[in-house]
Amino acid sequence: MVWVPLRPTRTDRRAPLHTPTPCGTTMSLEWLMGWSCSLDGLRDFIATGIQSFRDCDATALAAVACLMVLFVWYCYHVGREQPRAYTTVNALMQSAEANGVQNGYVYCHSPECVRCTHHDGLNQKLYHNLQEYAKRYSWSGMGRIHKGIREQGRYLNSRPSIQKPEVFFLPDLPTMPYFSRDAQKHDVELLERNFQTILCEFETLYKAFSNCSLPQGWKMNSTPSGEWFTFYLVNQGMCVPRNCRRCPRTYRLLGSLRTCIGNNVFGNACISVLSPGTVITEHYGPTNIRIRCHLGLKTPSNCELVVGGEPQCWAEGRCLLFDDSFLHTAFHEGAPEDGPRVVFMVDLWHPNVAAAERQALDFIFAPGR
């Protein structure tokens, strides 16, 4: 014989409906113990809940509604709040301009300058940006970037003194002070074919120096001796519209380069001028993901670039490629009558940074992010 427990009758199950509670939310212990998990029980449970809400008074419903609104607001506020132990990457990338030195390399010790002061919160910010990118697109191909952000402190502290990028180091990239022209052959050849175009626009700009000491659009940089001027078309990933309008053909040329870094804070394009007797202090660039390209416009004798202890000379109409995350300096030891050393400088992607990594790095290091 099989014993079958008696199920409460339909009338018994619905009995609580006839005894409304102050807020309709309390059910008798006896009903809960007797209620089965059958489909009928689920249906009756839903019916009970509906009836309970009907029996609630307006004051109780208003209180519940207020609590729900407060809970939703709290979730929204917490969800949109960002970690506080960092400043924006764009602010961190600024140089010593707060002390009156623009684009210089005098260490300012400002808490907002990542070239001068390392921030514990920067890696947290970068990892947050990487996660946001991966959610929108994919984690595929992000291994090196993830590894670099996760172990950034170890990489930067353990690098030999000859190469110490000050902001971001991407691991497993080939390391060398200078690169051959074939590293970015298309862009090198394109720049060299347009040498005369860039030179003519520079000469038009440079005529303004005869009228004032520092014409509009030019910046003076800090140097131990001499004078170093720059005219930016792109500065830390941001176009400088007024300057670009004064060099329209050069600016259009940038759009034809395949590997120009134009969408993140590591990308720059400018005309760089060293007067005779100028020495640029030895310094490191912010990252190893780029190659800095110098197209010689005016290259007097006794001018040198030294990267990682290796000297090189510029040549007019020729490109010189180097990794500025190595310790580097430049100087012009020519006579005053030799005139200035002038190069057109543009930042190109390191050839071993994959397309997916470039897209992610543009997102992670977007200006203002």
mmCIF file of C-alpha atoms in Angstrom:
data_model
loop_
_atom_site.group_PDB
_atom_site.id
_atom_site.type_symbol
_atom_site.label_atom_id
_atom_site.label_comp_id
_atom_site.label_asym_id
_atom_site.label_seq_id
_atom_site.Cartn_x
_atom_site.Cartn_y
_atom_site.Cartn_z
ATOM 1 C CA MET A 1 0.000 0.000 0.000
ATOM 2 C CA VAL A 2 1.299 3.451 -0.889
ATOM 3 C CA TRP A 3 0.663 6.293 1.458
ATOM 4 C CA VAL A 4 -0.189 9.544 -0.282
ATOM 5 C CA PRO A 5 -0.222 12.779 1.743
ATOM 6 C CA LEU A 6 -3.463 14.635 1.585
ATOM 7 C CA ARG A 7 -3.278 17.921 -0.309
ATOM 8 C CA PRO A 8 -5.109 20.845 1.130
ATOM 9 C CA THR A 9 -8.311 21.619 -0.679
ATOM 10 C CA ARG A 10 -8.580 24.577 -2.990
ATOM 11 C CA THR A 11 -10.656 26.354 -0.397
ATOM 12 C CA ASP A 12 -7.942 25.822 2.238
ATOM 13 C CA ARG A 13 -5.238 27.155 -0.032
ATOM 14 C CA ARG A 14 -7.142 30.309 -0.786
ATOM 15 C CA ALA A 15 -8.133 30.900 2.805
ATOM 16 C CA PRO A 16 -5.504 33.588 3.412
ATOM 17 C CA LEU A 17 -7.176 35.778 0.804
ATOM 18 C CA HIS A 18 -10.062 36.332 3.160
ATOM 19 C CA THR A 19 -7.821 37.687 5.935
ATOM 20 C CA PRO A 20 -6.014 40.756 4.564
ATOM 21 C CA THR A 21 -2.980 41.948 6.505
ATOM 22 C CA PRO A 22 -1.956 45.609 6.924
ATOM 23 C CA CYS A 23 0.326 45.416 3.856
ATOM 24 C CA GLY A 24 -0.691 42.070 2.405
ATOM 25 C CA THR A 25 2.838 40.725 2.593
ATOM 26 C CA THR A 26 2.582 38.292 5.574
ATOM 27 C CA MET A 27 1.380 34.778 4.924
ATOM 28 C CA SER A 28 0.519 32.315 7.616
ATOM 29 C CA LEU A 29 3.189 29.759 8.517
ATOM 30 C CA GLU A 30 0.642 27.026 8.180
ATOM 31 C CA TRP A 31 -0.147 27.995 4.582
ATOM 32 C CA LEU A 32 3.567 28.157 3.645
ATOM 33 C CA MET A 33 4.235 24.668 5.033
ATOM 34 C CA GLY A 34 1.233 23.221 3.278
ATOM 35 C CA TRP A 35 1.821 24.866 -0.063
ATOM 36 C CA SER A 36 3.305 22.536 -2.707
ATOM 37 C CA CYS A 37 5.585 23.429 -5.572
ATOM 38 C CA SER A 38 3.110 22.364 -8.182
ATOM 39 C CA LEU A 39 1.889 24.576 -10.994
ATOM 40 C CA ASP A 40 -1.344 25.134 -9.130
ATOM 41 C CA GLY A 41 0.570 26.316 -6.107
ATOM 42 C CA LEU A 42 2.575 28.810 -8.235
ATOM 43 C CA ARG A 43 -0.627 30.138 -9.758
ATOM 44 C CA ASP A 44 -2.203 30.562 -6.342
ATOM 45 C CA PHE A 45 0.956 32.284 -5.067
ATOM 46 C CA ILE A 46 0.769 34.840 -7.869
ATOM 47 C CA ALA A 47 -2.920 35.363 -7.222
ATOM 48 C CA THR A 48 -2.164 35.884 -3.542
ATOM 49 C CA GLY A 49 0.465 38.496 -4.349
ATOM 50 C CA ILE A 50 -1.909 40.395 -6.614
ATOM 51 C CA GLN A 51 -4.617 40.374 -3.980
ATOM 52 C CA SER A 52 -2.117 41.487 -1.364
ATOM 53 C CA PHE A 53 -1.206 44.570 -3.381
ATOM 54 C CA ARG A 54 -4.867 45.333 -3.848
ATOM 55 C CA ASP A 55 -5.348 45.225 -0.077
ATOM 56 C CA CYS A 56 -2.423 47.601 0.637
ATOM 57 C CA ASP A 57 -3.232 51.136 1.630
ATOM 58 C CA ALA A 58 -1.950 54.135 -0.327
ATOM 59 C CA THR A 59 0.589 55.156 2.340
ATOM 60 C CA ALA A 60 2.344 51.785 2.308
ATOM 61 C CA LEU A 61 2.491 51.731 -1.496
ATOM 62 C CA ALA A 62 3.958 55.237 -1.550
ATOM 63 C CA ALA A 63 6.626 54.204 0.943
ATOM 64 C CA VAL A 64 7.571 51.143 -1.125
ATOM 65 C CA ALA A 65 7.692 53.248 -4.288
ATOM 66 C CA CYS A 66 10.006 55.788 -2.630
ATOM 67 C CA LEU A 67 12.326 53.028 -1.449
ATOM 68 C CA MET A 68 12.466 51.561 -4.972
ATOM 69 C CA VAL A 69 13.304 54.955 -6.490
ATOM 70 C CA LEU A 70 16.081 55.477 -3.935
ATOM 71 C CA PHE A 71 17.473 52.007 -4.639
ATOM 72 C CA VAL A 72 17.532 52.564 -8.426
ATOM 73 C CA TRP A 73 19.213 55.954 -7.969
ATOM 74 C CA TYR A 74 21.840 54.415 -5.693
ATOM 75 C CA CYS A 75 22.617 51.640 -8.226
ATOM 76 C CA TYR A 76 22.941 54.203 -11.025
ATOM 77 C CA HIS A 77 25.199 56.467 -8.960
ATOM 78 C CA VAL A 78 27.515 53.615 -7.923
ATOM 79 C CA GLY A 79 27.602 52.182 -11.436
ATOM 80 C CA ARG A 80 28.707 55.413 -13.085
ATOM 81 C CA GLU A 81 31.219 56.413 -10.409
ATOM 82 C CA GLN A 82 34.845 56.017 -11.542
ATOM 83 C CA PRO A 83 37.814 55.009 -9.352
ATOM 84 C CA ARG A 84 39.231 58.095 -7.688
ATOM 85 C CA ALA A 85 42.886 57.198 -7.388
ATOM 86 C CA TYR A 86 43.858 58.574 -10.793
ATOM 87 C CA THR A 87 43.710 61.606 -12.997
ATOM 88 C CA THR A 88 42.852 61.511 -16.688
ATOM 89 C CA VAL A 89 45.526 60.222 -19.042
ATOM 90 C CA ASN A 90 45.454 63.478 -20.975
ATOM 91 C CA ALA A 91 46.173 65.451 -17.798
ATOM 92 C CA LEU A 92 48.938 63.031 -16.831
ATOM 93 C CA MET A 93 50.587 63.447 -20.213
ATOM 94 C CA GLN A 94 50.990 67.206 -19.868
ATOM 95 C CA SER A 95 54.577 68.452 -19.487
ATOM 96 C CA ALA A 96 55.891 71.268 -17.357
ATOM 97 C CA GLU A 97 53.578 73.933 -18.785
ATOM 98 C CA ALA A 98 52.224 74.722 -15.308
ATOM 99 C CA ASN A 99 55.653 76.123 -14.481
ATOM 100 C CA GLY A 100 55.863 78.205 -17.628
ATOM 101 C CA VAL A 101 57.817 75.627 -19.640
ATOM 102 C CA GLN A 102 55.932 74.328 -22.663
ATOM 103 C CA ASN A 103 56.715 70.861 -24.051
ATOM 104 C CA GLY A 104 60.009 70.873 -22.162
ATOM 105 C CA TYR A 105 61.755 68.169 -20.224
ATOM 106 C CA VAL A 106 62.558 69.968 -16.990
ATOM 107 C CA TYR A 107 61.135 67.710 -14.320
ATOM 108 C CA CYS A 108 58.390 69.704 -12.626
ATOM 109 C CA HIS A 109 57.413 67.177 -9.905
ATOM 110 C CA SER A 110 53.798 68.129 -10.483
ATOM 111 C CA PRO A 111 51.314 65.518 -9.180
ATOM 112 C CA GLU A 112 49.503 65.815 -12.539
ATOM 113 C CA CYS A 113 52.544 65.096 -14.721
ATOM 114 C CA VAL A 114 53.135 61.398 -15.348
ATOM 115 C CA ARG A 115 56.513 62.083 -16.968
ATOM 116 C CA CYS A 116 57.672 63.437 -13.622
ATOM 117 C CA THR A 117 55.676 61.532 -11.004
ATOM 118 C CA HIS A 118 54.463 57.951 -11.242
ATOM 119 C CA HIS A 119 50.842 57.403 -10.178
ATOM 120 C CA ASP A 120 49.561 54.219 -8.586
ATOM 121 C CA GLY A 121 46.115 54.940 -10.000
ATOM 122 C CA LEU A 122 47.208 55.132 -13.632
ATOM 123 C CA ASN A 123 47.318 51.356 -14.126
ATOM 124 C CA GLN A 124 43.854 51.077 -12.585
ATOM 125 C CA LYS A 125 42.577 53.614 -15.104
ATOM 126 C CA LEU A 126 44.263 51.844 -18.022
ATOM 127 C CA TYR A 127 42.848 48.477 -16.979
ATOM 128 C CA HIS A 128 39.383 49.991 -16.691
ATOM 129 C CA ASN A 129 39.749 51.358 -20.242
ATOM 130 C CA LEU A 130 40.931 47.960 -21.513
ATOM 131 C CA GLN A 131 37.928 46.211 -19.950
ATOM 132 C CA GLU A 132 35.585 48.748 -21.513
ATOM 133 C CA TYR A 133 37.198 48.204 -24.912
ATOM 134 C CA ALA A 134 36.986 44.399 -24.621
ATOM 135 C CA LYS A 135 33.284 44.572 -23.691
ATOM 136 C CA ARG A 136 32.549 46.670 -26.770
ATOM 137 C CA TYR A 137 34.742 44.705 -29.161
ATOM 138 C CA SER A 138 36.768 41.646 -28.126
ATOM 139 C CA TRP A 139 39.497 40.309 -25.858
ATOM 140 C CA SER A 140 41.064 38.683 -28.911
ATOM 141 C CA GLY A 141 44.620 39.885 -29.467
ATOM 142 C CA MET A 142 44.739 41.784 -26.160
ATOM 143 C CA GLY A 143 47.242 39.464 -24.463
ATOM 144 C CA ARG A 144 50.265 41.760 -24.619
ATOM 145 C CA ILE A 145 48.312 44.874 -23.665
ATOM 146 C CA HIS A 146 46.691 43.070 -20.730
ATOM 147 C CA LYS A 147 50.074 41.741 -19.636
ATOM 148 C CA GLY A 148 51.660 45.165 -20.007
ATOM 149 C CA ILE A 149 49.021 46.947 -17.927
ATOM 150 C CA ARG A 150 48.929 44.231 -15.269
ATOM 151 C CA GLU A 151 52.704 44.249 -14.754
ATOM 152 C CA GLN A 152 53.516 47.814 -15.766
ATOM 153 C CA GLY A 153 55.274 48.679 -12.525
ATOM 154 C CA ARG A 154 57.605 45.698 -12.796
ATOM 155 C CA TYR A 155 58.404 46.422 -16.434
ATOM 156 C CA LEU A 156 59.219 50.078 -15.875
ATOM 157 C CA ASN A 157 61.275 49.438 -12.741
ATOM 158 C CA SER A 158 63.254 46.527 -14.198
ATOM 159 C CA ARG A 159 64.078 48.104 -17.561
ATOM 160 C CA PRO A 160 67.754 48.867 -18.156
ATOM 161 C CA SER A 161 68.548 52.562 -17.794
ATOM 162 C CA ILE A 162 69.111 52.836 -21.540
ATOM 163 C CA GLN A 163 65.361 52.344 -22.216
ATOM 164 C CA LYS A 164 62.739 53.481 -19.702
ATOM 165 C CA PRO A 165 59.455 54.643 -21.232
ATOM 166 C CA GLU A 166 57.853 56.938 -18.703
ATOM 167 C CA VAL A 167 54.178 56.082 -19.190
ATOM 168 C CA PHE A 168 53.486 52.752 -20.889
ATOM 169 C CA PHE A 169 55.660 49.795 -21.888
ATOM 170 C CA LEU A 170 54.261 47.141 -24.226
ATOM 171 C CA PRO A 171 56.143 43.867 -23.647
ATOM 172 C CA ASP A 172 57.654 41.611 -26.289
ATOM 173 C CA LEU A 173 58.374 44.317 -28.868
ATOM 174 C CA PRO A 174 61.759 44.208 -30.633
ATOM 175 C CA THR A 175 64.084 46.661 -28.936
ATOM 176 C CA MET A 176 66.578 48.836 -30.829
ATOM 177 C CA PRO A 177 67.497 52.539 -30.753
ATOM 178 C CA TYR A 178 67.207 53.058 -34.525
ATOM 179 C CA PHE A 179 65.011 51.450 -37.184
ATOM 180 C CA SER A 180 65.715 50.966 -40.850
ATOM 181 C CA ARG A 181 63.740 52.889 -43.423
ATOM 182 C CA ASP A 182 61.979 49.652 -44.398
ATOM 183 C CA ALA A 183 60.281 49.479 -40.996
ATOM 184 C CA GLN A 184 57.610 51.847 -42.333
ATOM 185 C CA LYS A 185 58.632 51.989 -45.988
ATOM 186 C CA HIS A 186 55.416 53.435 -47.445
ATOM 187 C CA ASP A 187 55.259 56.387 -45.066
ATOM 188 C CA VAL A 188 58.984 57.084 -45.258
ATOM 189 C CA GLU A 189 58.890 57.238 -49.059
ATOM 190 C CA LEU A 190 55.757 59.393 -49.025
ATOM 191 C CA LEU A 191 57.354 61.905 -46.646
ATOM 192 C CA GLU A 192 60.545 62.046 -48.661
ATOM 193 C CA ARG A 193 58.656 62.608 -51.928
ATOM 194 C CA ASN A 194 56.943 65.595 -50.306
ATOM 195 C CA PHE A 195 60.129 67.066 -48.850
ATOM 196 C CA GLN A 196 59.922 70.266 -50.915
ATOM 197 C CA THR A 197 56.266 70.820 -50.019
ATOM 198 C CA ILE A 198 56.962 70.638 -46.282
ATOM 199 C CA LEU A 199 60.112 72.754 -46.610
ATOM 200 C CA CYS A 200 58.274 75.528 -48.471
ATOM 201 C CA GLU A 201 55.554 75.719 -45.827
ATOM 202 C CA PHE A 202 58.191 75.834 -43.095
ATOM 203 C CA GLU A 203 60.053 78.688 -44.790
ATOM 204 C CA THR A 204 56.838 80.690 -45.005
ATOM 205 C CA LEU A 205 56.249 80.144 -41.293
ATOM 206 C CA TYR A 206 59.823 80.931 -40.331
ATOM 207 C CA LYS A 207 59.756 84.366 -41.958
ATOM 208 C CA ALA A 208 57.585 85.531 -39.056
ATOM 209 C CA PHE A 209 60.601 85.210 -36.723
ATOM 210 C CA SER A 210 62.052 88.363 -38.237
ATOM 211 C CA ASN A 211 59.116 90.379 -36.857
ATOM 212 C CA CYS A 212 58.894 89.019 -33.308
ATOM 213 C CA SER A 213 60.763 86.735 -30.974
ATOM 214 C CA LEU A 214 58.074 84.002 -30.790
ATOM 215 C CA PRO A 215 55.408 84.141 -33.510
ATOM 216 C CA GLN A 216 51.924 82.817 -32.911
ATOM 217 C CA GLY A 217 51.658 79.026 -33.027
ATOM 218 C CA TRP A 218 55.282 78.371 -32.036
ATOM 219 C CA LYS A 219 56.343 77.077 -28.630
ATOM 220 C CA MET A 220 59.676 77.502 -26.901
ATOM 221 C CA ASN A 221 60.970 74.443 -25.050
ATOM 222 C CA SER A 222 63.283 74.220 -22.079
ATOM 223 C CA THR A 223 66.941 73.581 -22.924
ATOM 224 C CA PRO A 224 70.226 73.973 -20.963
ATOM 225 C CA SER A 225 71.537 76.181 -23.747
ATOM 226 C CA GLY A 226 70.359 77.663 -27.013
ATOM 227 C CA GLU A 227 66.794 77.752 -28.323
ATOM 228 C CA TRP A 228 64.428 74.955 -29.333
ATOM 229 C CA PHE A 229 61.140 75.843 -31.042
ATOM 230 C CA THR A 230 58.281 73.600 -32.127
ATOM 231 C CA PHE A 231 55.250 74.209 -34.346
ATOM 232 C CA TYR A 232 52.634 71.502 -33.685
ATOM 233 C CA LEU A 233 50.073 70.293 -36.176
ATOM 234 C CA VAL A 234 49.101 67.409 -33.884
ATOM 235 C CA ASN A 235 49.926 67.612 -30.185
ATOM 236 C CA GLN A 236 49.330 64.517 -28.015
ATOM 237 C CA GLY A 237 46.631 63.230 -30.329
ATOM 238 C CA MET A 238 44.875 66.575 -30.671
ATOM 239 C CA CYS A 239 44.854 68.534 -33.920
ATOM 240 C CA VAL A 240 45.867 72.210 -33.628
ATOM 241 C CA PRO A 241 43.444 73.758 -36.168
ATOM 242 C CA ARG A 242 45.054 77.204 -36.419
ATOM 243 C CA ASN A 243 48.475 75.722 -37.127
ATOM 244 C CA CYS A 244 47.077 73.190 -39.602
ATOM 245 C CA ARG A 245 45.434 75.957 -41.601
ATOM 246 C CA ARG A 246 48.845 77.584 -41.976
ATOM 247 C CA CYS A 247 50.368 74.324 -43.306
ATOM 248 C CA PRO A 248 47.478 72.869 -45.325
ATOM 249 C CA ARG A 249 49.492 70.649 -47.657
ATOM 250 C CA THR A 250 51.580 69.207 -44.853
ATOM 251 C CA TYR A 251 48.462 68.537 -42.823
ATOM 252 C CA ARG A 252 46.767 66.765 -45.747
ATOM 253 C CA LEU A 253 49.913 64.684 -46.125
ATOM 254 C CA LEU A 254 49.451 63.339 -42.595
ATOM 255 C CA GLY A 255 46.114 61.863 -43.665
ATOM 256 C CA SER A 256 47.895 59.870 -46.382
ATOM 257 C CA LEU A 257 50.296 58.172 -43.968
ATOM 258 C CA ARG A 258 49.297 54.597 -43.163
ATOM 259 C CA THR A 259 50.959 54.331 -39.758
ATOM 260 C CA CYS A 260 50.711 57.854 -38.360
ATOM 261 C CA ILE A 261 49.502 57.873 -34.729
ATOM 262 C CA GLY A 262 46.746 60.438 -34.802
ATOM 263 C CA ASN A 263 44.115 59.191 -32.371
ATOM 264 C CA ASN A 264 45.867 58.819 -29.026
ATOM 265 C CA VAL A 265 48.012 60.870 -26.680
ATOM 266 C CA PHE A 266 51.227 59.330 -27.986
ATOM 267 C CA GLY A 267 50.763 60.817 -31.465
ATOM 268 C CA ASN A 268 52.469 64.068 -32.478
ATOM 269 C CA ALA A 269 53.405 65.886 -35.664
ATOM 270 C CA CYS A 270 55.415 69.096 -35.623
ATOM 271 C CA ILE A 271 58.239 71.128 -37.093
ATOM 272 C CA SER A 272 61.198 71.160 -34.712
ATOM 273 C CA VAL A 273 63.853 73.905 -34.901
ATOM 274 C CA LEU A 274 67.195 73.993 -33.066
ATOM 275 C CA SER A 275 69.223 77.175 -33.195
ATOM 276 C CA PRO A 276 73.049 76.965 -33.193
ATOM 277 C CA GLY A 277 74.453 76.244 -29.747
ATOM 278 C CA THR A 278 71.387 74.321 -28.556
ATOM 279 C CA VAL A 279 71.523 71.146 -26.482
ATOM 280 C CA ILE A 280 68.389 69.167 -25.577
ATOM 281 C CA THR A 281 68.560 67.516 -22.178
ATOM 282 C CA GLU A 282 68.734 63.713 -22.238
ATOM 283 C CA HIS A 283 65.277 62.258 -21.680
ATOM 284 C CA TYR A 284 63.026 59.260 -22.317
ATOM 285 C CA GLY A 285 59.859 59.232 -24.382
ATOM 286 C CA PRO A 286 56.572 58.079 -22.852
ATOM 287 C CA THR A 287 56.163 54.709 -24.637
ATOM 288 C CA ASN A 288 57.768 52.082 -26.848
ATOM 289 C CA ILE A 289 54.691 51.509 -29.062
ATOM 290 C CA ARG A 290 55.769 54.215 -31.499
ATOM 291 C CA ILE A 291 58.663 55.082 -33.795
ATOM 292 C CA ARG A 292 59.592 58.736 -34.038
ATOM 293 C CA CYS A 293 60.337 59.821 -37.595
ATOM 294 C CA HIS A 294 62.471 62.890 -38.384
ATOM 295 C CA LEU A 295 62.424 64.185 -41.958
ATOM 296 C CA GLY A 296 65.421 66.480 -42.385
ATOM 297 C CA LEU A 297 64.467 69.906 -43.755
ATOM 298 C CA LYS A 298 67.617 71.876 -42.918
ATOM 299 C CA THR A 299 70.598 69.957 -41.576
ATOM 300 C CA PRO A 300 73.807 71.956 -41.068
ATOM 301 C CA SER A 301 77.004 70.209 -40.078
ATOM 302 C CA ASN A 302 77.845 69.605 -36.426
ATOM 303 C CA CYS A 303 74.290 68.493 -35.608
ATOM 304 C CA GLU A 304 73.661 65.090 -34.065
ATOM 305 C CA LEU A 305 70.947 62.913 -32.576
ATOM 306 C CA VAL A 306 72.139 60.417 -29.955
ATOM 307 C CA VAL A 307 69.772 57.542 -29.061
ATOM 308 C CA GLY A 308 70.827 54.845 -26.598
ATOM 309 C CA GLY A 309 74.391 56.120 -26.825
ATOM 310 C CA GLU A 310 74.494 55.769 -30.637
ATOM 311 C CA PRO A 311 74.986 59.006 -32.637
ATOM 312 C CA GLN A 312 73.350 59.664 -35.997
ATOM 313 C CA CYS A 313 73.225 62.691 -38.292
ATOM 314 C CA TRP A 314 70.225 64.023 -40.179
ATOM 315 C CA ALA A 315 70.206 64.483 -43.931
ATOM 316 C CA GLU A 316 68.005 66.856 -45.904
ATOM 317 C CA GLY A 317 65.136 65.082 -47.622
ATOM 318 C CA ARG A 318 65.778 61.838 -45.734
ATOM 319 C CA CYS A 319 63.926 60.208 -42.845
ATOM 320 C CA LEU A 320 65.577 59.041 -39.642
ATOM 321 C CA LEU A 321 63.601 56.545 -37.532
ATOM 322 C CA PHE A 322 64.278 55.921 -33.840
ATOM 323 C CA ASP A 323 62.663 54.644 -30.651
ATOM 324 C CA ASP A 324 62.414 57.621 -28.326
ATOM 325 C CA SER A 325 61.724 55.418 -25.279
ATOM 326 C CA PHE A 326 65.526 55.047 -25.261
ATOM 327 C CA LEU A 327 67.528 57.740 -23.533
ATOM 328 C CA HIS A 328 68.160 60.330 -26.221
ATOM 329 C CA THR A 329 69.419 63.840 -26.804
ATOM 330 C CA ALA A 330 70.064 66.185 -29.729
ATOM 331 C CA PHE A 331 72.397 69.122 -30.208
ATOM 332 C CA HIS A 332 73.435 71.738 -32.738
ATOM 333 C CA GLU A 333 77.074 72.755 -32.325
ATOM 334 C CA GLY A 334 77.323 74.696 -35.562
ATOM 335 C CA ALA A 335 78.220 78.351 -35.972
ATOM 336 C CA PRO A 336 75.505 81.055 -35.975
ATOM 337 C CA GLU A 337 75.947 81.543 -39.715
ATOM 338 C CA ASP A 338 75.058 77.878 -40.292
ATOM 339 C CA GLY A 339 71.435 78.593 -39.464
ATOM 340 C CA PRO A 340 69.017 76.338 -37.584
ATOM 341 C CA ARG A 341 68.603 72.588 -37.739
ATOM 342 C CA VAL A 342 65.026 71.874 -38.841
ATOM 343 C CA VAL A 343 63.170 68.544 -39.012
ATOM 344 C CA PHE A 344 59.564 67.568 -39.563
ATOM 345 C CA MET A 345 58.720 65.131 -36.781
ATOM 346 C CA VAL A 346 55.859 62.631 -36.883
ATOM 347 C CA ASP A 347 55.086 59.632 -34.668
ATOM 348 C CA LEU A 348 54.454 56.311 -36.446
ATOM 349 C CA TRP A 349 53.328 52.976 -35.039
ATOM 350 C CA HIS A 350 56.004 50.472 -34.097
ATOM 351 C CA PRO A 351 55.862 47.892 -36.933
ATOM 352 C CA ASN A 352 55.333 45.001 -34.492
ATOM 353 C CA VAL A 353 52.197 46.462 -32.906
ATOM 354 C CA ALA A 354 49.325 44.515 -34.510
ATOM 355 C CA ALA A 355 46.259 46.181 -36.025
ATOM 356 C CA ALA A 356 43.972 44.950 -33.205
ATOM 357 C CA GLU A 357 46.433 46.304 -30.621
ATOM 358 C CA ARG A 358 46.575 49.683 -32.372
ATOM 359 C CA GLN A 359 42.800 49.957 -32.266
ATOM 360 C CA ALA A 360 42.733 49.067 -28.569
ATOM 361 C CA LEU A 361 45.559 51.466 -27.687
ATOM 362 C CA ASP A 362 43.780 54.281 -29.533
ATOM 363 C CA PHE A 363 40.756 53.587 -27.336
ATOM 364 C CA ILE A 364 42.690 53.223 -24.073
ATOM 365 C CA PHE A 365 44.842 56.330 -24.617
ATOM 366 C CA ALA A 366 42.288 58.508 -26.397
ATOM 367 C CA PRO A 367 42.836 62.222 -25.642
ATOM 368 C CA GLY A 368 40.819 63.293 -22.627
ATOM 369 C CA ARG A 369 39.922 59.745 -21.570
#
